[in-house]
XYZ file of C-alpha atoms in Angstrom:
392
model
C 68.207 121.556 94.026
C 72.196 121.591 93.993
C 73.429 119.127 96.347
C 75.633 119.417 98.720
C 76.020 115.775 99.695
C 75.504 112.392 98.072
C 74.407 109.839 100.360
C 74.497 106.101 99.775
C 72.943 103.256 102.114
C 72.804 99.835 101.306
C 71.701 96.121 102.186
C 74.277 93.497 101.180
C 74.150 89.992 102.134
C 76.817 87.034 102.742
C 76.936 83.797 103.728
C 80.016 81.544 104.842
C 82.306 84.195 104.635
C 85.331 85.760 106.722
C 84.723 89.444 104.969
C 87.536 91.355 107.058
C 90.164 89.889 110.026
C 91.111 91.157 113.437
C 94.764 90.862 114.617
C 93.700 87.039 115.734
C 92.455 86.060 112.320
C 88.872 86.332 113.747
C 86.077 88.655 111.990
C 85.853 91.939 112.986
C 83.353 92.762 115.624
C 80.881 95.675 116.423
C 78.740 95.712 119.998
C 75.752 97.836 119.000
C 72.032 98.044 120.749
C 73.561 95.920 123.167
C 73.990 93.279 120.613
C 77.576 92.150 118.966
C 77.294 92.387 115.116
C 79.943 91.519 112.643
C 81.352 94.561 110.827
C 83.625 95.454 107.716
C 85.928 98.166 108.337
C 85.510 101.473 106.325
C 89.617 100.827 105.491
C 88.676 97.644 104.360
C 86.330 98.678 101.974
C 87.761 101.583 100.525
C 91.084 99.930 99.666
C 88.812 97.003 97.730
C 86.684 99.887 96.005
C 90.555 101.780 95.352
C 92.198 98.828 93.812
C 89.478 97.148 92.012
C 90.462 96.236 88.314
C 87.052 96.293 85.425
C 84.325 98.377 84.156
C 84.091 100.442 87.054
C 87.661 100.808 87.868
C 88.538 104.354 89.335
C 92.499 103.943 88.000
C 90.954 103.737 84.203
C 89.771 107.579 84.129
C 93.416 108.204 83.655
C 94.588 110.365 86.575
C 96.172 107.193 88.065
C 95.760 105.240 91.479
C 97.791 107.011 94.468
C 100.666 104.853 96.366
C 100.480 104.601 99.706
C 104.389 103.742 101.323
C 107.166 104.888 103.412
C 109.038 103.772 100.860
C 108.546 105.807 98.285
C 111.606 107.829 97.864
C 114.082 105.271 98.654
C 112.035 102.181 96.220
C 110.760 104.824 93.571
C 112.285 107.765 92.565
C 116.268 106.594 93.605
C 116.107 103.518 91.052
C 114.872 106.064 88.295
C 117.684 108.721 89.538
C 120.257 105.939 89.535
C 118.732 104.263 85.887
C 119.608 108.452 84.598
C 123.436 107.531 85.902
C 123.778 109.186 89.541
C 125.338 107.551 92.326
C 124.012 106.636 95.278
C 125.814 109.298 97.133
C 124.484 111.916 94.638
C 120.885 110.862 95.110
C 121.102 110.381 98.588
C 122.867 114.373 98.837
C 119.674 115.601 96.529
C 116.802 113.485 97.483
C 117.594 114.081 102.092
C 116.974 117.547 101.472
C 114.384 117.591 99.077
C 112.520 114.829 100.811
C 112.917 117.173 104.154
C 111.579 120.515 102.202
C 108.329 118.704 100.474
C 107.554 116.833 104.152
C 108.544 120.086 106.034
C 111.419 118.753 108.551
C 114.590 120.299 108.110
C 117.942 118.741 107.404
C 119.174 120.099 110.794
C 116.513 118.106 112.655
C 116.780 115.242 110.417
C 121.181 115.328 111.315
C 119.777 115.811 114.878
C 117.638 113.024 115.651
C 120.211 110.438 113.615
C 122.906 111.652 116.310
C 119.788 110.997 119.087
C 119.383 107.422 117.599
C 123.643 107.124 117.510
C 123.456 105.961 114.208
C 127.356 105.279 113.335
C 128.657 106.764 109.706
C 129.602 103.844 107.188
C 128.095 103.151 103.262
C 125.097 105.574 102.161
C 121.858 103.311 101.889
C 118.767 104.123 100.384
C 117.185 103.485 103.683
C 117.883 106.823 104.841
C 114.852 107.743 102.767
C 112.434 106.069 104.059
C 109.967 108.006 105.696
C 108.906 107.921 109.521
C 105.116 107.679 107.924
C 103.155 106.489 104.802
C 102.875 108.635 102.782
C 100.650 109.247 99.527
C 101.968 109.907 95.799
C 100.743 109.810 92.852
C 102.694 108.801 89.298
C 102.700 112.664 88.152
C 104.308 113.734 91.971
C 106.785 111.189 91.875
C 107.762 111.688 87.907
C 107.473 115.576 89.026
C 110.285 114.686 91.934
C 112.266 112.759 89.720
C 113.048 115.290 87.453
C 113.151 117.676 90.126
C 115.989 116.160 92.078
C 117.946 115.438 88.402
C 117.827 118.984 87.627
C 119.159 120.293 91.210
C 121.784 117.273 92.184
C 125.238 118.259 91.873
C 128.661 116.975 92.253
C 129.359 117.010 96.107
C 126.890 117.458 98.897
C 127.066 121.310 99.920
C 126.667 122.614 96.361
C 123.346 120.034 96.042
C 122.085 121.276 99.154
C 122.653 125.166 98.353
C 121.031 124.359 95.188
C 118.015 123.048 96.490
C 117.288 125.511 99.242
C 117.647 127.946 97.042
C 115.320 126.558 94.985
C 112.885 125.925 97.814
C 113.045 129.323 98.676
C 111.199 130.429 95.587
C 107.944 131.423 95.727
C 107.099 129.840 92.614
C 108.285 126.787 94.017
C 106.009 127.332 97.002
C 103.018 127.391 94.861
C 103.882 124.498 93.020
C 104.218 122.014 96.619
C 100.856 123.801 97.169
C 99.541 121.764 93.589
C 101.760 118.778 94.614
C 99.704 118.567 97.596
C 96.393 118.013 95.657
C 98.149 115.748 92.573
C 98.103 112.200 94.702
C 96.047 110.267 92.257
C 92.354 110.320 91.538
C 92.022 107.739 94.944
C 93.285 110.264 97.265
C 91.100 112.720 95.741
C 88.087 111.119 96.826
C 89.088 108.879 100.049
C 92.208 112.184 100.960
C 95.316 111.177 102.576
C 95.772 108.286 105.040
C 98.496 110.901 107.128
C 98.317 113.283 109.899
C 101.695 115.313 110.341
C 103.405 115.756 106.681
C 102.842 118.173 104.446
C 101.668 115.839 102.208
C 98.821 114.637 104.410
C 96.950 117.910 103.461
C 94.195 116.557 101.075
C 91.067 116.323 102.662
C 88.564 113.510 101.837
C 85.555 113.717 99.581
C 84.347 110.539 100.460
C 83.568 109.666 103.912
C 82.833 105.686 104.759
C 81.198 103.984 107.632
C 81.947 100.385 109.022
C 79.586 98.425 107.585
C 77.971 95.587 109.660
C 75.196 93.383 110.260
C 71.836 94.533 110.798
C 71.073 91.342 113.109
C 73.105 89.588 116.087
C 76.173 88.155 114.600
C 76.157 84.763 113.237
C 79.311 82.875 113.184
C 80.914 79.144 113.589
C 84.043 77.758 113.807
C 85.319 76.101 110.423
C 87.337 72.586 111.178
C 89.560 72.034 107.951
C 92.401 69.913 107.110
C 95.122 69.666 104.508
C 95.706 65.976 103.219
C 99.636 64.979 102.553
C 99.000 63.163 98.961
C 102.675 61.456 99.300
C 101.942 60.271 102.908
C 98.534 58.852 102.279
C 99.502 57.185 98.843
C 102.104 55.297 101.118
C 99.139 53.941 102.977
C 99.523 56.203 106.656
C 96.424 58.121 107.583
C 96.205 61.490 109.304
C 96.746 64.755 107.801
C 99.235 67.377 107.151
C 97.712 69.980 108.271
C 94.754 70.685 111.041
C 93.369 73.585 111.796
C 90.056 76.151 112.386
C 88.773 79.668 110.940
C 86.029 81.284 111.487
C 83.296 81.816 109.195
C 80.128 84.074 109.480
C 76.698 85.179 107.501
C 74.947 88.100 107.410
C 72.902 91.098 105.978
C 75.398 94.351 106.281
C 74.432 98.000 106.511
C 76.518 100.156 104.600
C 76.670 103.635 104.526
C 78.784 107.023 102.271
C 78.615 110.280 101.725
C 80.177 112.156 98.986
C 80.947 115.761 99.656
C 80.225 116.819 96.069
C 82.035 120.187 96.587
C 85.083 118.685 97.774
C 85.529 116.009 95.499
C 85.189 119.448 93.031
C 87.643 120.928 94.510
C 89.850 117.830 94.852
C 89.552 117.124 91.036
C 90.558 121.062 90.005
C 86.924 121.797 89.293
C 86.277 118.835 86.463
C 83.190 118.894 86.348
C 82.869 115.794 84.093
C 85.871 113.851 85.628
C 83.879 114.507 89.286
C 80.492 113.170 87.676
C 81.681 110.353 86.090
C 83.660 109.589 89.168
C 80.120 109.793 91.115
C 78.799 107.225 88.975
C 81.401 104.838 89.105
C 81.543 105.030 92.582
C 77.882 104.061 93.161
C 78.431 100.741 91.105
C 81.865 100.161 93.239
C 79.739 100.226 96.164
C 76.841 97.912 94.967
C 79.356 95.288 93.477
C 82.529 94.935 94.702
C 82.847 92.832 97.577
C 85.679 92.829 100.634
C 87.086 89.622 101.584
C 89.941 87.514 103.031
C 89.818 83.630 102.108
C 89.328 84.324 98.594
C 89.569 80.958 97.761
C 87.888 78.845 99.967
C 84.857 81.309 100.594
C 84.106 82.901 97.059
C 82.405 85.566 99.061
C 81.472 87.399 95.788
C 77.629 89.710 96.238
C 76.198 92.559 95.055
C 74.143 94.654 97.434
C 70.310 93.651 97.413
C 69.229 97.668 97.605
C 71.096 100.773 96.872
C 69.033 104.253 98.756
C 70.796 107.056 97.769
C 69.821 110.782 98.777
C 70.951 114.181 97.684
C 70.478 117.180 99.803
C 71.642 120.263 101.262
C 71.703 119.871 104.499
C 74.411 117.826 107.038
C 74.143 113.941 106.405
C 72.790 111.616 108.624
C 73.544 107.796 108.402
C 70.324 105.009 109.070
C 72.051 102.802 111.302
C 70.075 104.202 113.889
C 67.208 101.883 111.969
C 68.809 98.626 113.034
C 70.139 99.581 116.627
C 67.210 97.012 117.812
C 68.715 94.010 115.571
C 66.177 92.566 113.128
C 65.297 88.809 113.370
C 67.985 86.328 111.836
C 65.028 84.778 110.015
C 62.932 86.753 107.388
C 65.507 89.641 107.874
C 65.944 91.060 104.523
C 61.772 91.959 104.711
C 62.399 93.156 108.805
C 65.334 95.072 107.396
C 63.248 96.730 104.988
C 60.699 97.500 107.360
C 62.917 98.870 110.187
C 64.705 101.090 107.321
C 61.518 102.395 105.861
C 59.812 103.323 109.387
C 62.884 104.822 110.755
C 63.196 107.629 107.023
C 59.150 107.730 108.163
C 59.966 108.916 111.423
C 63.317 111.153 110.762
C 61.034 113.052 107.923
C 58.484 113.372 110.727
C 60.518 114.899 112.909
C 62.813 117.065 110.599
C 61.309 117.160 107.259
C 61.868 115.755 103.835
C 64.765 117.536 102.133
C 66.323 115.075 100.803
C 66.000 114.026 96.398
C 65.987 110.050 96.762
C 66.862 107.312 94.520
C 66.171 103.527 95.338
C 67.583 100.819 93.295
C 66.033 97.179 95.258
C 65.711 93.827 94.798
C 64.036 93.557 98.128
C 60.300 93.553 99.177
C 58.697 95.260 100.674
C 59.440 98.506 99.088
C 60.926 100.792 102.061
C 58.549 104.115 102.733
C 59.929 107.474 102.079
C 62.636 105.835 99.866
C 62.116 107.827 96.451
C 61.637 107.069 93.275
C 62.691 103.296 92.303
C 64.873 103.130 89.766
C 67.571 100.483 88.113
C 71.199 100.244 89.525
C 72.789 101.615 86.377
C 69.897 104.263 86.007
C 70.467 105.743 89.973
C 74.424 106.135 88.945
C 73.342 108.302 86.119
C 71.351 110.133 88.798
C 74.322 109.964 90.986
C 76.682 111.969 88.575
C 74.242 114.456 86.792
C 74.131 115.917 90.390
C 77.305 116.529 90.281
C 77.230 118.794 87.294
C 74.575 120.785 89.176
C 76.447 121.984 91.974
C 76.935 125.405 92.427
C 81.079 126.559 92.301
Protein backbone atom coordinates (compact mmCIF):
# COMPACT_ATOMS: atom_id res chain seq x y z
CA UNK A 1 0.00 0.00 0.00
CA UNK A 2 1.32 3.72 -0.61
CA UNK A 3 -0.33 5.96 1.71
CA UNK A 4 -1.88 8.77 1.17
CA UNK A 5 -2.41 9.91 4.74
CA UNK A 6 -0.81 9.33 8.12
CA UNK A 7 -3.14 9.38 10.87
CA UNK A 8 -2.29 9.74 14.54
CA UNK A 9 -4.79 9.42 17.63
CA UNK A 10 -3.83 9.46 21.02
CA UNK A 11 -4.75 9.19 24.87
CA UNK A 12 -2.78 11.60 27.07
CA UNK A 13 -3.48 12.25 30.58
CA UNK A 14 -2.98 15.32 33.14
CA UNK A 15 -3.64 16.17 36.35
CA UNK A 16 -3.53 19.70 38.17
CA UNK A 17 -2.79 21.44 35.21
CA UNK A 18 -3.89 24.76 33.28
CA UNK A 19 -2.70 23.14 29.68
CA UNK A 20 -3.90 26.22 27.44
CA UNK A 21 -5.74 29.84 28.59
CA UNK A 22 -8.75 31.69 27.29
CA UNK A 23 -8.66 35.54 27.09
CA UNK A 24 -9.78 35.40 31.05
CA UNK A 25 -6.89 33.23 32.11
CA UNK A 26 -9.42 30.31 32.39
CA UNK A 27 -8.83 26.82 30.45
CA UNK A 28 -10.08 26.53 27.26
CA UNK A 29 -13.43 24.95 26.87
CA UNK A 30 -15.19 22.53 24.36
CA UNK A 31 -19.26 21.71 24.73
CA UNK A 32 -19.43 18.31 23.03
CA UNK A 33 -22.30 15.38 23.40
CA UNK A 34 -23.94 17.88 25.35
CA UNK A 35 -21.20 17.77 27.83
CA UNK A 36 -18.41 20.73 28.39
CA UNK A 37 -14.88 19.16 28.10
CA UNK A 38 -11.63 20.94 28.51
CA UNK A 39 -9.68 21.27 25.25
CA UNK A 40 -6.07 22.26 23.96
CA UNK A 41 -6.11 24.27 20.97
CA UNK A 42 -4.58 22.80 17.70
CA UNK A 43 -2.42 26.44 17.73
CA UNK A 44 -1.43 25.60 20.98
CA UNK A 45 -0.01 22.48 20.24
CA UNK A 46 1.61 22.97 17.12
CA UNK A 47 3.61 26.01 18.26
CA UNK A 48 4.92 23.62 21.43
CA UNK A 49 5.65 20.69 18.84
CA UNK A 50 7.38 23.86 16.39
CA UNK A 51 9.58 25.26 19.04
CA UNK A 52 10.52 22.34 21.04
CA UNK A 53 14.39 22.15 21.71
CA UNK A 54 16.01 18.00 22.07
CA UNK A 55 16.18 14.77 20.36
CA UNK A 56 13.22 15.24 18.43
CA UNK A 57 13.58 18.81 17.57
CA UNK A 58 12.22 19.66 13.98
CA UNK A 59 14.79 22.98 13.78
CA UNK A 60 17.89 20.30 14.11
CA UNK A 61 17.30 18.69 10.48
CA UNK A 62 18.88 21.86 9.32
CA UNK A 63 16.35 23.64 7.09
CA UNK A 64 15.69 26.02 10.04
CA UNK A 65 12.47 27.01 12.12
CA UNK A 66 10.18 29.67 10.15
CA UNK A 67 9.47 33.26 11.93
CA UNK A 68 6.28 34.22 12.29
CA UNK A 69 6.07 38.52 12.62
CA UNK A 70 4.92 41.66 11.14
CA UNK A 71 8.01 42.71 11.91
CA UNK A 72 10.14 41.14 9.90
CA UNK A 73 11.38 43.61 7.45
CA UNK A 74 11.61 46.51 9.64
CA UNK A 75 13.47 44.19 12.93
CA UNK A 76 15.37 41.78 10.43
CA UNK A 77 16.60 42.50 7.28
CA UNK A 78 16.99 46.72 7.89
CA UNK A 79 19.57 46.12 10.89
CA UNK A 80 21.59 43.73 8.48
CA UNK A 81 21.13 46.44 5.48
CA UNK A 82 22.17 49.19 7.86
CA UNK A 83 25.24 46.78 9.65
CA UNK A 84 26.44 46.64 5.34
CA UNK A 85 26.51 50.77 5.74
CA UNK A 86 23.07 52.08 4.14
CA UNK A 87 21.06 54.66 5.61
CA UNK A 88 17.91 54.51 6.78
CA UNK A 89 16.55 56.47 3.94
CA UNK A 90 18.29 54.07 1.47
CA UNK A 91 16.76 51.00 3.05
CA UNK A 92 13.58 52.41 3.58
CA UNK A 93 13.63 53.63 -0.62
CA UNK A 94 14.69 49.73 -1.43
CA UNK A 95 13.01 47.62 1.10
CA UNK A 96 8.87 49.81 0.51
CA UNK A 97 9.01 48.58 -2.84
CA UNK A 98 10.43 45.37 -2.58
CA UNK A 99 8.39 44.55 0.47
CA UNK A 100 5.20 45.72 -1.82
CA UNK A 101 6.37 43.40 -4.99
CA UNK A 102 7.08 40.02 -2.77
CA UNK A 103 3.49 40.75 -0.71
CA UNK A 104 1.80 41.88 -4.03
CA UNK A 105 0.45 45.57 -3.05
CA UNK A 106 1.78 48.19 -5.05
CA UNK A 107 3.64 51.29 -4.01
CA UNK A 108 0.74 53.39 -5.44
CA UNK A 109 -1.73 51.77 -3.04
CA UNK A 110 0.67 51.65 -0.30
CA UNK A 111 1.24 56.05 -1.00
CA UNK A 112 -2.61 55.85 -1.18
CA UNK A 113 -3.83 54.46 1.90
CA UNK A 114 -0.89 56.52 4.04
CA UNK A 115 -2.65 59.78 2.52
CA UNK A 116 -6.23 57.86 3.69
CA UNK A 117 -4.70 57.44 7.24
CA UNK A 118 -3.22 61.44 6.93
CA UNK A 119 -0.09 60.32 8.02
CA UNK A 120 2.05 63.77 8.11
CA UNK A 121 5.79 63.60 6.36
CA UNK A 122 8.68 64.02 9.05
CA UNK A 123 11.94 61.41 9.85
CA UNK A 124 11.84 57.93 7.85
CA UNK A 125 11.21 55.10 10.55
CA UNK A 126 11.58 51.61 10.15
CA UNK A 127 8.00 51.30 11.10
CA UNK A 128 6.89 51.91 7.72
CA UNK A 129 7.81 48.27 7.20
CA UNK A 130 5.93 46.65 9.23
CA UNK A 131 3.44 44.64 7.71
CA UNK A 132 -0.50 44.92 8.05
CA UNK A 133 -0.20 40.87 8.79
CA UNK A 134 2.20 38.16 10.17
CA UNK A 135 3.86 36.96 8.03
CA UNK A 136 6.17 33.73 7.66
CA UNK A 137 10.06 33.65 6.72
CA UNK A 138 12.46 31.54 6.92
CA UNK A 139 16.51 32.32 7.55
CA UNK A 140 17.32 31.46 3.69
CA UNK A 141 14.16 34.09 2.50
CA UNK A 142 15.23 36.70 4.66
CA UNK A 143 19.26 36.24 3.93
CA UNK A 144 17.83 35.84 0.15
CA UNK A 145 16.06 39.55 0.70
CA UNK A 146 18.92 40.91 2.27
CA UNK A 147 21.14 40.57 -0.41
CA UNK A 148 18.47 41.25 -2.71
CA UNK A 149 17.66 44.74 -1.57
CA UNK A 150 21.81 45.45 -1.23
CA UNK A 151 22.25 44.63 -4.74
CA UNK A 152 19.21 46.89 -6.14
CA UNK A 153 19.35 50.06 -3.50
CA UNK A 154 20.69 53.06 -4.98
CA UNK A 155 21.53 56.55 -4.19
CA UNK A 156 18.11 58.47 -4.23
CA UNK A 157 14.65 57.02 -4.24
CA UNK A 158 13.47 57.03 -8.05
CA UNK A 159 16.60 55.32 -9.38
CA UNK A 160 16.02 52.44 -6.36
CA UNK A 161 12.58 52.13 -7.32
CA UNK A 162 13.25 51.90 -11.28
CA UNK A 163 15.77 49.44 -10.33
CA UNK A 164 13.66 47.22 -8.56
CA UNK A 165 10.65 47.13 -10.82
CA UNK A 166 12.67 46.43 -13.34
CA UNK A 167 13.95 43.75 -11.69
CA UNK A 168 10.54 42.49 -10.64
CA UNK A 169 9.54 42.49 -14.00
CA UNK A 170 11.78 39.60 -14.91
CA UNK A 171 10.52 36.48 -15.42
CA UNK A 172 13.30 34.86 -13.81
CA UNK A 173 12.58 36.82 -10.93
CA UNK A 174 8.99 35.61 -11.06
CA UNK A 175 10.04 32.10 -10.75
CA UNK A 176 12.26 32.67 -8.06
CA UNK A 177 9.15 34.48 -5.56
CA UNK A 178 7.42 31.29 -6.83
CA UNK A 179 10.52 29.14 -4.71
CA UNK A 180 10.48 31.93 -2.05
CA UNK A 181 7.02 31.02 -1.47
CA UNK A 182 7.82 27.36 -0.50
CA UNK A 183 11.46 28.27 1.41
CA UNK A 184 9.69 29.38 4.98
CA UNK A 185 11.47 26.90 7.13
CA UNK A 186 10.95 23.20 7.59
CA UNK A 187 7.81 24.34 10.27
CA UNK A 188 5.85 25.96 7.66
CA UNK A 189 6.41 23.10 5.50
CA UNK A 190 4.53 20.85 7.54
CA UNK A 191 1.97 23.13 9.70
CA UNK A 192 1.88 25.93 6.01
CA UNK A 193 1.43 29.50 6.60
CA UNK A 194 -0.54 31.11 9.46
CA UNK A 195 -1.82 34.01 6.53
CA UNK A 196 -4.66 34.45 4.27
CA UNK A 197 -4.13 37.50 1.79
CA UNK A 198 -0.16 37.84 1.01
CA UNK A 199 1.60 36.27 -1.36
CA UNK A 200 3.50 34.73 1.06
CA UNK A 201 0.58 32.94 2.72
CA UNK A 202 0.64 30.46 -0.28
CA UNK A 203 2.10 27.27 1.40
CA UNK A 204 -0.39 24.90 2.12
CA UNK A 205 -0.22 22.64 5.24
CA UNK A 206 0.92 19.06 5.41
CA UNK A 207 -0.07 18.62 8.75
CA UNK A 208 -3.52 19.14 9.81
CA UNK A 209 -4.27 19.24 13.88
CA UNK A 210 -7.39 18.87 15.87
CA UNK A 211 -8.20 20.49 19.36
CA UNK A 212 -7.47 18.06 21.60
CA UNK A 213 -9.74 17.59 24.69
CA UNK A 214 -11.05 15.47 27.29
CA UNK A 215 -12.72 12.36 26.65
CA UNK A 216 -14.92 12.82 29.97
CA UNK A 217 -16.95 15.92 31.49
CA UNK A 218 -14.45 18.48 32.43
CA UNK A 219 -12.93 18.45 35.75
CA UNK A 220 -11.73 21.62 37.17
CA UNK A 221 -11.33 23.73 40.64
CA UNK A 222 -10.42 26.91 41.57
CA UNK A 223 -6.70 27.19 42.94
CA UNK A 224 -6.51 29.78 46.14
CA UNK A 225 -2.70 30.86 46.29
CA UNK A 226 -0.84 33.51 47.96
CA UNK A 227 2.51 35.23 47.74
CA UNK A 228 4.18 35.82 51.28
CA UNK A 229 6.15 39.41 51.68
CA UNK A 230 9.46 37.86 53.48
CA UNK A 231 10.45 41.62 54.65
CA UNK A 232 6.90 42.28 56.02
CA UNK A 233 6.49 39.06 57.89
CA UNK A 234 10.16 39.05 59.31
CA UNK A 235 8.99 42.47 60.87
CA UNK A 236 6.38 40.48 62.68
CA UNK A 237 2.87 41.77 60.48
CA UNK A 238 0.85 38.93 59.06
CA UNK A 239 -1.08 38.87 55.80
CA UNK A 240 0.28 38.46 52.45
CA UNK A 241 1.51 40.24 49.48
CA UNK A 242 -0.23 38.86 47.16
CA UNK A 243 -3.85 36.91 46.96
CA UNK A 244 -5.21 35.50 44.30
CA UNK A 245 -7.02 32.27 42.26
CA UNK A 246 -6.32 30.14 38.92
CA UNK A 247 -7.84 27.55 37.73
CA UNK A 248 -6.60 24.17 37.54
CA UNK A 249 -8.05 21.01 35.77
CA UNK A 250 -7.37 17.01 35.12
CA UNK A 251 -8.06 14.97 32.48
CA UNK A 252 -7.59 12.21 29.77
CA UNK A 253 -7.30 14.23 26.20
CA UNK A 254 -8.09 12.94 22.73
CA UNK A 255 -5.76 13.98 20.25
CA UNK A 256 -5.89 13.66 16.79
CA UNK A 257 -3.33 14.46 13.07
CA UNK A 258 -3.10 13.71 9.86
CA UNK A 259 -0.14 14.03 7.71
CA UNK A 260 -0.78 14.51 4.05
CA UNK A 261 2.29 12.52 3.01
CA UNK A 262 2.15 13.95 -0.56
CA UNK A 263 2.12 17.39 0.51
CA UNK A 264 4.60 17.40 3.04
CA UNK A 265 6.57 15.83 -0.38
CA UNK A 266 5.87 18.42 -2.16
CA UNK A 267 6.48 20.99 0.60
CA UNK A 268 10.03 19.54 1.24
CA UNK A 269 11.05 19.65 -2.82
CA UNK A 270 10.50 15.92 -3.05
CA UNK A 271 13.17 14.76 -0.10
CA UNK A 272 12.28 11.82 0.29
CA UNK A 273 14.52 11.17 3.34
CA UNK A 274 14.18 14.73 4.87
CA UNK A 275 10.04 13.99 4.60
CA UNK A 276 10.56 10.46 6.37
CA UNK A 277 12.64 11.41 8.94
CA UNK A 278 10.43 14.37 9.50
CA UNK A 279 7.44 11.68 9.85
CA UNK A 280 9.21 10.06 12.53
CA UNK A 281 10.10 12.84 14.52
CA UNK A 282 6.85 14.10 14.40
CA UNK A 283 5.19 10.99 15.90
CA UNK A 284 7.55 11.25 19.05
CA UNK A 285 6.68 15.24 19.19
CA UNK A 286 3.23 14.20 19.50
CA UNK A 287 3.59 11.39 22.18
CA UNK A 288 6.00 13.59 24.37
CA UNK A 289 5.89 17.01 24.30
CA UNK A 290 3.43 18.52 26.41
CA UNK A 291 1.46 22.18 26.08
CA UNK A 292 1.25 24.21 29.08
CA UNK A 293 0.96 27.63 30.79
CA UNK A 294 2.06 27.70 34.63
CA UNK A 295 5.17 26.00 33.92
CA UNK A 296 6.28 26.38 37.19
CA UNK A 297 3.80 25.80 39.58
CA UNK A 298 2.06 22.86 37.60
CA UNK A 299 5.04 20.79 36.04
CA UNK A 300 2.41 19.52 33.70
CA UNK A 301 5.06 17.33 31.93
CA UNK A 302 3.23 13.59 30.21
CA UNK A 303 3.68 11.50 27.57
CA UNK A 304 0.62 10.10 25.85
CA UNK A 305 -0.52 6.63 27.39
CA UNK A 306 -1.34 5.17 23.58
CA UNK A 307 -0.27 6.28 20.22
CA UNK A 308 -2.96 4.53 17.12
CA UNK A 309 -1.66 5.50 14.07
CA UNK A 310 -3.19 4.45 10.55
CA UNK A 311 -2.04 4.71 7.00
CA UNK A 312 -4.41 4.59 4.15
CA UNK A 313 -5.63 5.76 0.97
CA UNK A 314 -8.63 6.94 1.44
CA UNK A 315 -10.01 10.57 3.14
CA UNK A 316 -9.22 10.60 7.00
CA UNK A 317 -11.59 10.37 9.55
CA UNK A 318 -10.86 11.48 13.22
CA UNK A 319 -12.33 9.05 16.46
CA UNK A 320 -13.72 11.68 18.45
CA UNK A 321 -16.90 10.50 17.41
CA UNK A 322 -15.85 7.48 20.07
CA UNK A 323 -16.10 9.75 23.09
CA UNK A 324 -19.13 12.06 22.05
CA UNK A 325 -21.01 10.03 25.04
CA UNK A 326 -18.20 11.08 27.73
CA UNK A 327 -16.61 8.09 29.47
CA UNK A 328 -16.85 7.82 33.31
CA UNK A 329 -14.36 10.15 35.34
CA UNK A 330 -13.49 6.98 37.25
CA UNK A 331 -11.83 3.90 35.53
CA UNK A 332 -11.66 6.10 32.32
CA UNK A 333 -8.46 5.22 30.77
CA UNK A 334 -10.05 1.27 30.48
CA UNK A 335 -13.79 3.05 29.31
CA UNK A 336 -11.65 5.09 26.96
CA UNK A 337 -10.17 2.13 25.56
CA UNK A 338 -13.29 0.43 25.22
CA UNK A 339 -15.34 3.27 23.62
CA UNK A 340 -12.21 3.71 21.09
CA UNK A 341 -11.96 0.08 20.22
CA UNK A 342 -15.90 -0.47 19.64
CA UNK A 343 -16.31 2.67 17.75
CA UNK A 344 -12.89 1.37 14.83
CA UNK A 345 -15.28 -2.05 15.34
CA UNK A 346 -18.18 -0.36 14.14
CA UNK A 347 -16.63 2.27 11.43
CA UNK A 348 -14.82 -1.05 9.80
CA UNK A 349 -18.32 -2.55 9.92
CA UNK A 350 -19.83 -0.12 8.18
CA UNK A 351 -17.06 0.99 5.65
CA UNK A 352 -14.40 -1.53 5.68
CA UNK A 353 -10.89 -1.96 6.90
CA UNK A 354 -8.47 -0.03 4.68
CA UNK A 355 -6.54 1.30 6.86
CA UNK A 356 -2.41 -0.32 7.83
CA UNK A 357 -2.48 0.29 11.77
CA UNK A 358 0.12 0.72 14.30
CA UNK A 359 -0.61 0.82 18.16
CA UNK A 360 1.97 1.81 20.59
CA UNK A 361 -0.12 1.47 24.46
CA UNK A 362 0.45 1.45 27.81
CA UNK A 363 -3.22 1.01 28.40
CA UNK A 364 -5.41 -2.14 28.97
CA UNK A 365 -7.47 -3.36 27.55
CA UNK A 366 -5.96 -3.60 24.19
CA UNK A 367 -8.45 -1.52 21.80
CA UNK A 368 -10.09 -3.95 18.87
CA UNK A 369 -9.27 -3.30 15.33
CA UNK A 370 -6.19 -1.29 16.50
CA UNK A 371 -3.27 -3.15 14.52
CA UNK A 372 -0.38 -4.55 15.26
CA UNK A 373 1.15 -3.41 18.81
CA UNK A 374 4.26 -2.18 18.60
CA UNK A 375 6.88 0.13 20.79
CA UNK A 376 6.74 4.02 20.54
CA UNK A 377 10.12 4.30 18.87
CA UNK A 378 9.35 1.13 16.66
CA UNK A 379 5.69 2.79 15.21
CA UNK A 380 7.91 6.10 14.23
CA UNK A 381 10.07 3.88 12.17
CA UNK A 382 6.77 2.67 10.72
CA UNK A 383 5.67 6.19 10.51
CA UNK A 384 8.57 7.35 8.13
CA UNK A 385 9.28 4.16 5.97
CA UNK A 386 5.75 5.06 4.64
CA UNK A 387 6.83 7.91 3.57
CA UNK A 388 9.47 6.57 1.26
CA UNK A 389 6.69 4.46 -0.28
CA UNK A 390 4.57 6.98 -1.66
CA UNK A 391 4.05 7.15 -5.10
CA UNK A 392 5.43 10.84 -6.84
Amino acid sequence: MTPNFLQIHTLTGYSAALLNRDDIGRAKRLPFGGTERIRISSQCLKRHWRTQEGEWSLTSLGTGRSLRSRRIFSDLIAPRLAARQFSTEQILNVLVPIRSAVLGESVKARDAKKAKKGEQAGEPSLTELHTEQVIVLGEPEVAYLTDLAAQLAQDDAEATKKAVEAYFKDKATRDNLKALGQGAGIDASLFGRMVTSDYLARTDSAIHVAHAFTVHAEEAEPDYFSALDDIVAAEGALGSGHINTTELTSGLFYGYVVVDVRQLLKNLAGDRELAAEVARRLVHLIATVSPGAKLGATAPYACAELVLAEAGERQPRTLANAFMDPVAKVGAKAAANRQLGGYLSRFDDMYGAHEDRRLATMIEPIPANSGETTSLADLARWAGGLVTDVAP
